[in-house]
Structures are given as C-alpha cells and as structure tokens.
CSV table of C-alpha atoms in Angstrom, one decimal:
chain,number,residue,atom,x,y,z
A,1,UNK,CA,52.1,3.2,86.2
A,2,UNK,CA,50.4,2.3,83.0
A,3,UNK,CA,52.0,4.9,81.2
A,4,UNK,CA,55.4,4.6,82.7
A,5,UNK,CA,55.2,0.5,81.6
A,6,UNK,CA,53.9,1.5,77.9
A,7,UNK,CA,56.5,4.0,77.0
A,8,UNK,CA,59.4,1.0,78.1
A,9,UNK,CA,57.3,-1.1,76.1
A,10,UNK,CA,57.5,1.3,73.1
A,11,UNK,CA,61.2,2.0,73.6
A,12,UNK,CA,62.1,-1.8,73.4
A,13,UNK,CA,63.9,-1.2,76.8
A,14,UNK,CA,65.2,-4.6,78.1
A,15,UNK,CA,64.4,-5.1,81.5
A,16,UNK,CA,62.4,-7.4,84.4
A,17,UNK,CA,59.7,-5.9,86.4
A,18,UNK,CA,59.4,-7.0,90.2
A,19,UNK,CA,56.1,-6.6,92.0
A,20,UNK,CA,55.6,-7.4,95.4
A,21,UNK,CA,51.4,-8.0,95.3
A,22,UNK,CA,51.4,-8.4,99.5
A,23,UNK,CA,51.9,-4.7,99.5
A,24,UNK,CA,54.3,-5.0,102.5
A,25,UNK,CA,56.7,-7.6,103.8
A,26,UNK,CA,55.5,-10.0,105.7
A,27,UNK,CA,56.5,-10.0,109.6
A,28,UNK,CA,55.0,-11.9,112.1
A,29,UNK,CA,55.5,-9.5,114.7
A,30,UNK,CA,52.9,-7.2,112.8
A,31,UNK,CA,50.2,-8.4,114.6
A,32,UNK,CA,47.6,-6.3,113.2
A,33,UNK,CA,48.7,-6.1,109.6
A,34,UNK,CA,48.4,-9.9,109.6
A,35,UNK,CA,44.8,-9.7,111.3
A,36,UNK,CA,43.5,-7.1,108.8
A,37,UNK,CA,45.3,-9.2,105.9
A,38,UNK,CA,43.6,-12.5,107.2
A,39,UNK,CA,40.3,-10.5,107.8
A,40,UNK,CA,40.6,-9.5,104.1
A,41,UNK,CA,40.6,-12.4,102.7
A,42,UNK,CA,37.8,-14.1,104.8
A,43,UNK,CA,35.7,-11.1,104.5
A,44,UNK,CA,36.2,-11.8,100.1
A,45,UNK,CA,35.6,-15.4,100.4
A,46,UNK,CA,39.4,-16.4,99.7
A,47,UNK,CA,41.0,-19.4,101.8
A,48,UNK,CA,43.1,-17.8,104.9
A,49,UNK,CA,46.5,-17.8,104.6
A,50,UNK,CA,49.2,-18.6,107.3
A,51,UNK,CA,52.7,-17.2,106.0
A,52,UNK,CA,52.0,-14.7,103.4
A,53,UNK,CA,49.8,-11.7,103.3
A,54,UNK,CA,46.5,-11.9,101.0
A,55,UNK,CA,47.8,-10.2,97.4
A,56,UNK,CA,46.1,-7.1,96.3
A,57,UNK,CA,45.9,-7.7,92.0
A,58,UNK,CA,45.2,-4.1,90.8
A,59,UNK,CA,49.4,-3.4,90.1
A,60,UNK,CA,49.9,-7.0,89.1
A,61,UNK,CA,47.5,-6.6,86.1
A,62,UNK,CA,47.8,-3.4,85.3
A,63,UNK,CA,51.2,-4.4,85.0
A,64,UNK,CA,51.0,-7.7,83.1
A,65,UNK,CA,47.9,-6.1,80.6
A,66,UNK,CA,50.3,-3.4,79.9
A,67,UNK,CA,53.3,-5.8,79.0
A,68,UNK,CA,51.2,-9.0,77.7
A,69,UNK,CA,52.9,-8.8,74.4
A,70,UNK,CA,56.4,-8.0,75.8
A,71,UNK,CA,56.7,-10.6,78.4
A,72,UNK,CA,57.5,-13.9,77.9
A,73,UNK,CA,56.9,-15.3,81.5
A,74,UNK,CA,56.0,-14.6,84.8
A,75,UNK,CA,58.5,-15.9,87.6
A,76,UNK,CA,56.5,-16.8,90.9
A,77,UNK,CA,59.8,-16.4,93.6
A,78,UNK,CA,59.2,-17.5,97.3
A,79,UNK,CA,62.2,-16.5,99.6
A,80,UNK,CA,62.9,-18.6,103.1
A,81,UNK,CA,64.9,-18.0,105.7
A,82,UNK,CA,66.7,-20.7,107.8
A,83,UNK,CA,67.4,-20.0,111.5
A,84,UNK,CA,64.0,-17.6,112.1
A,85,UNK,CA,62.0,-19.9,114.3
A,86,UNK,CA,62.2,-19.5,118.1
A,87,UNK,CA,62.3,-22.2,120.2
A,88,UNK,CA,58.7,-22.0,120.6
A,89,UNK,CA,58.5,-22.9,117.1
A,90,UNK,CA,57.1,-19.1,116.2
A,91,UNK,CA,58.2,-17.4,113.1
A,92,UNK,CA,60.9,-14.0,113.4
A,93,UNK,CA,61.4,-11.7,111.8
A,94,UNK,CA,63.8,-11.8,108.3
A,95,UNK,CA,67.3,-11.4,109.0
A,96,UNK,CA,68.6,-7.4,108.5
A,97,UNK,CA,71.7,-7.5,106.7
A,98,UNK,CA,73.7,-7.2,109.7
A,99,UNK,CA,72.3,-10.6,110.9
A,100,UNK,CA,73.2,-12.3,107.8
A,101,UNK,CA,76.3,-10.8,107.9
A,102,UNK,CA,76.7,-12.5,111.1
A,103,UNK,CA,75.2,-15.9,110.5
A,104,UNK,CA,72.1,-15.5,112.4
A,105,UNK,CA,70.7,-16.9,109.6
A,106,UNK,CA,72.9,-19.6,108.0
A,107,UNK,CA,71.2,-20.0,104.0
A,108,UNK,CA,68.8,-18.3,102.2
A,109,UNK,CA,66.2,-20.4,100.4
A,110,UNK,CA,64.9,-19.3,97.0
A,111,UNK,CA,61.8,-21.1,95.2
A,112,UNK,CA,61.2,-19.9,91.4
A,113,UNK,CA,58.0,-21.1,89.0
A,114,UNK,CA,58.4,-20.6,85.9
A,115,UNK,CA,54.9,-19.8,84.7
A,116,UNK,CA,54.1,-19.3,80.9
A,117,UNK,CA,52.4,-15.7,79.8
A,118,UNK,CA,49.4,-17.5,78.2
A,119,UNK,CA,48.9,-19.6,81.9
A,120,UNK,CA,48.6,-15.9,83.4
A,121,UNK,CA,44.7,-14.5,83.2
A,122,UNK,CA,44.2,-11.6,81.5
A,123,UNK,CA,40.9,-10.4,82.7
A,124,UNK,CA,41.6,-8.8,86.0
A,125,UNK,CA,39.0,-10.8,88.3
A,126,UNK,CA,40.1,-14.3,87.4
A,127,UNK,CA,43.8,-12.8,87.7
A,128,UNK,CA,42.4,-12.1,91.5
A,129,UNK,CA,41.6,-15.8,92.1
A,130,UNK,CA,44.8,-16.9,90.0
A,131,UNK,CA,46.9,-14.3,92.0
A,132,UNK,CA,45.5,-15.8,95.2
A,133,UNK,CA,46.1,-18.9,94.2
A,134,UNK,CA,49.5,-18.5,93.1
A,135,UNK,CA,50.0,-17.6,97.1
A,136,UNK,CA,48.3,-20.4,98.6
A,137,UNK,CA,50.9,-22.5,96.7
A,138,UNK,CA,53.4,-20.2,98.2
A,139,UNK,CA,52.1,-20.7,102.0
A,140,UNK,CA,51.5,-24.5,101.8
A,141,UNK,CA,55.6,-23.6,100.5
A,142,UNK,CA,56.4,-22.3,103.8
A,143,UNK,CA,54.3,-24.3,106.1
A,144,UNK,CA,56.2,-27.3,105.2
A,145,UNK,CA,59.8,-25.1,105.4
A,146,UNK,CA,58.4,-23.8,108.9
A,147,UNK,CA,56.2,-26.1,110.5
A,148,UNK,CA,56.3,-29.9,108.9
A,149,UNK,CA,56.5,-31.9,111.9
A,150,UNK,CA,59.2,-34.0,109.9
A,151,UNK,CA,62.4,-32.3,110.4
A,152,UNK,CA,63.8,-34.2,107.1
A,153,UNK,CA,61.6,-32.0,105.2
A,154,UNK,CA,61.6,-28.7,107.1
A,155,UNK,CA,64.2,-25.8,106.3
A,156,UNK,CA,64.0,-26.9,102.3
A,157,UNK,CA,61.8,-26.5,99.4
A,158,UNK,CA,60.8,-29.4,97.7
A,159,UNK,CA,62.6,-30.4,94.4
A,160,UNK,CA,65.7,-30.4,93.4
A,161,UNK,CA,68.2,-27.9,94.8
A,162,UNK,CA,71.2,-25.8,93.6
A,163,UNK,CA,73.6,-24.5,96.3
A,164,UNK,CA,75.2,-21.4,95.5
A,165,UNK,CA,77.6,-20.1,98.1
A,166,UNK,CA,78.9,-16.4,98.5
A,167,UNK,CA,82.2,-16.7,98.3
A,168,UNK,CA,85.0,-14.3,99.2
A,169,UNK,CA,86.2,-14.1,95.9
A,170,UNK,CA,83.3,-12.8,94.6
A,171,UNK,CA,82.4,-10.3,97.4
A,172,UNK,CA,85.9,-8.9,98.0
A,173,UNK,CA,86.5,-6.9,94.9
A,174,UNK,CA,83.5,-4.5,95.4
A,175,UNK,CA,84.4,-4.1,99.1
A,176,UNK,CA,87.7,-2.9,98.5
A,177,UNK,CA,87.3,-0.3,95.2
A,178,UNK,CA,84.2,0.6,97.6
A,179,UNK,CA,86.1,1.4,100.5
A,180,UNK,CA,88.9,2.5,98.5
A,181,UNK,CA,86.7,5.1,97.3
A,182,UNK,CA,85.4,5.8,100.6
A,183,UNK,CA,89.0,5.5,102.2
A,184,UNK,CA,89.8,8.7,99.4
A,185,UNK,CA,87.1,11.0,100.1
A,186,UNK,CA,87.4,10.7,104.0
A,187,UNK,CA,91.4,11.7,103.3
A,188,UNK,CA,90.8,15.2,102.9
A,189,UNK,CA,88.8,17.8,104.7
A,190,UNK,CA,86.8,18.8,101.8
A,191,UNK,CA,86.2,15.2,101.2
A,192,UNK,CA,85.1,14.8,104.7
A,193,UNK,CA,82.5,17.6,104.1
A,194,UNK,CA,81.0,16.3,100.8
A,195,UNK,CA,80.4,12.7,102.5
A,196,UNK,CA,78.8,14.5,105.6
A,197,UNK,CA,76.4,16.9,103.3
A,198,UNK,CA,75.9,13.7,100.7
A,199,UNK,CA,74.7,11.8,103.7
A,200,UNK,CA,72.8,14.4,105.5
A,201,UNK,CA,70.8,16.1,102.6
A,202,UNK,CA,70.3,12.6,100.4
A,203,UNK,CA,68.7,11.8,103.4
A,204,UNK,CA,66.5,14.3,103.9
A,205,UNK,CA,65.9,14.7,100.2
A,206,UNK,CA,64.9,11.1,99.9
A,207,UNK,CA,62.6,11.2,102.7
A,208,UNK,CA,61.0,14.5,101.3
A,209,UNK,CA,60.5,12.7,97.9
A,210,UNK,CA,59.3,9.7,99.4
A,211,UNK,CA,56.7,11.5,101.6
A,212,UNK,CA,55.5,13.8,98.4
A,213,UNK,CA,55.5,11.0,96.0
A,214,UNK,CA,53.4,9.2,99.3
C-alpha cells in the first residue's frame, strides 16, 4: 500500500483517497461483528461506541505518513440514512440501491469536517486515540440523528444544511446512452452472446481476483 501511495505521490497524480478505518460497514443486524467491535474497544481501554464500529488505524496512517506532504486536508464524512428505524426505534439496515430507488429511504444525510493536515497526528499511536476520537464525534453524530428523544432534532445533522436533490435532468442522460448502448448490443445475436460471456466470465473472473488478492 505504501508503495502503491508513494509512486502517485512521485508521479504528481491528482486524486482523493477514501479509507473506510471500520473495516466493514456497519449493520446492525451483524450481531456479532458489533459484539467483537465493542469487545475491542473495551478490551484497549477506548470509550464503547453505539453506531459505528471501533476504527482500526494501521491503513489510515500508513496512508496519511505516506501522503503527509501531498495532502492538504483530511475530510471526516459521516453518511445517515432517513427512514431505517423500525417502529421499535431499532436501527436497519442501509437502503440497497433498489430501496432508494424506491423511496424506502426518502434523503440521504451527509456530514463533512474539514480537518487541517497539521491537526492529523503523525505518530501512529496518538493517530489511534485521534482516529478514535474522530468516531466518537461521529457516533454522538448519529445518536442524536437516531435516537434524540426530540424529534425536532432527529433525522438531521446539526449545522447548517444544503439540499441537493437528484433531479431527472441530471440522471436521465446516462440512463438513456446507457441503455442505448445496452438496447444495441442485445439487437443482434452476436451481441446477445458477448453480453452473456461479459457477464458470466467478469463475474467469475472478479470473484477469482478478489479471492486471490484475499
């Protein structure tokens, strides 16, 4: 990973770098990835948290020592997701795609911190305790959006707000060159039988890669 990082670093290669330090997405119906996350942290001495997963820090900082004097910031992003609270007031799952298609889940809530590279830690064990700390803003984030008992201030981050909707006039030019494409190669037989052997063997091609790389 190091090496992979340097060599953009060397190259000058423009680009942002997302790291998810939970390992995993969190969902509540993981029962014991939750448990073993939770035991984690108690068993390290770190405060127990509610809506997030304990962060691991060896990728984060061997990411941010090998890009400390490319970066400029670090952008701390917390996602929420209205409409995934039973009516026993338990957390569900995220939405699949299909379910936001379908307005299970009416808005999307993203919170971004802006944090300056020289705020960020550079020795890895206080980077631990900053990492962690990062998250415990990020769960006392979502136990207000989840759980405050005043409904004025649940479903929203606090702060001010942009709304950005997704309109169909942004979204209906890729559907239709993509199922214009689509529409062309399912016109003709061979067509037909490159999309079948495209789907079939990219599929078992990327779960052979993903297993060796594994």
């Amino acid at each position: 990973m190091r090496q992979k990082l340097l060599s953009y670093v060397s190259a000058g290669t423009p680009m942002y770098l997302v790291i998810f330090p939970e390992g995993t997405r969190y969902n509540p119906e993981l029962t014991k990835v939750i448990s073993a996350s939770q035991t984690f942290a108690a068993q390290e001495g770190l405060p127990v948290l509610k809506h997030v997963l304990t962060p691991r820090v060896k990728a984060t900082h061997i990411a941010f020592d090998s890009m400390k004097n490319y970066l400029d910031a670090v952008y701390d992003v917390t996602v929420a997701f209205e409409g995934t609270v039973d009516d026993k007031g338990q957390r569900k799952e995220a939405p699949s795609m299909v379910e936001f298609l379908c307005k299970d889940c009416p808005k999307i809530h993203i919170h971004v911190a802006r944090i300056d590279k020289k705020d960020v830690p550079g020795e890895r064990d206080f980077m631990r305790r900053w990492l962690h700390e990062r998250f415990e803003i990020k769960d006392k984030l979502l136990i207000e959006f989840y759980d405050s008992p005043d409904p004025d201030r649940r479903n929203r981050f606090p702060g001010e707000s942009v709304s950005s909707k997704l309109s169909l006039r942004k979204t209906l030019p890729s559907l239709l060159v993509l199922s214009g494409l689509t529409a062309g190669m399912l016109a003709t037989e061979a067509g037909r039988k490159l999309y079948v052997k495209t789907w079939l063997y990219g599929t078992l091609l990327g779960c052979l890669w993903v297993s060796i790389k594994a």
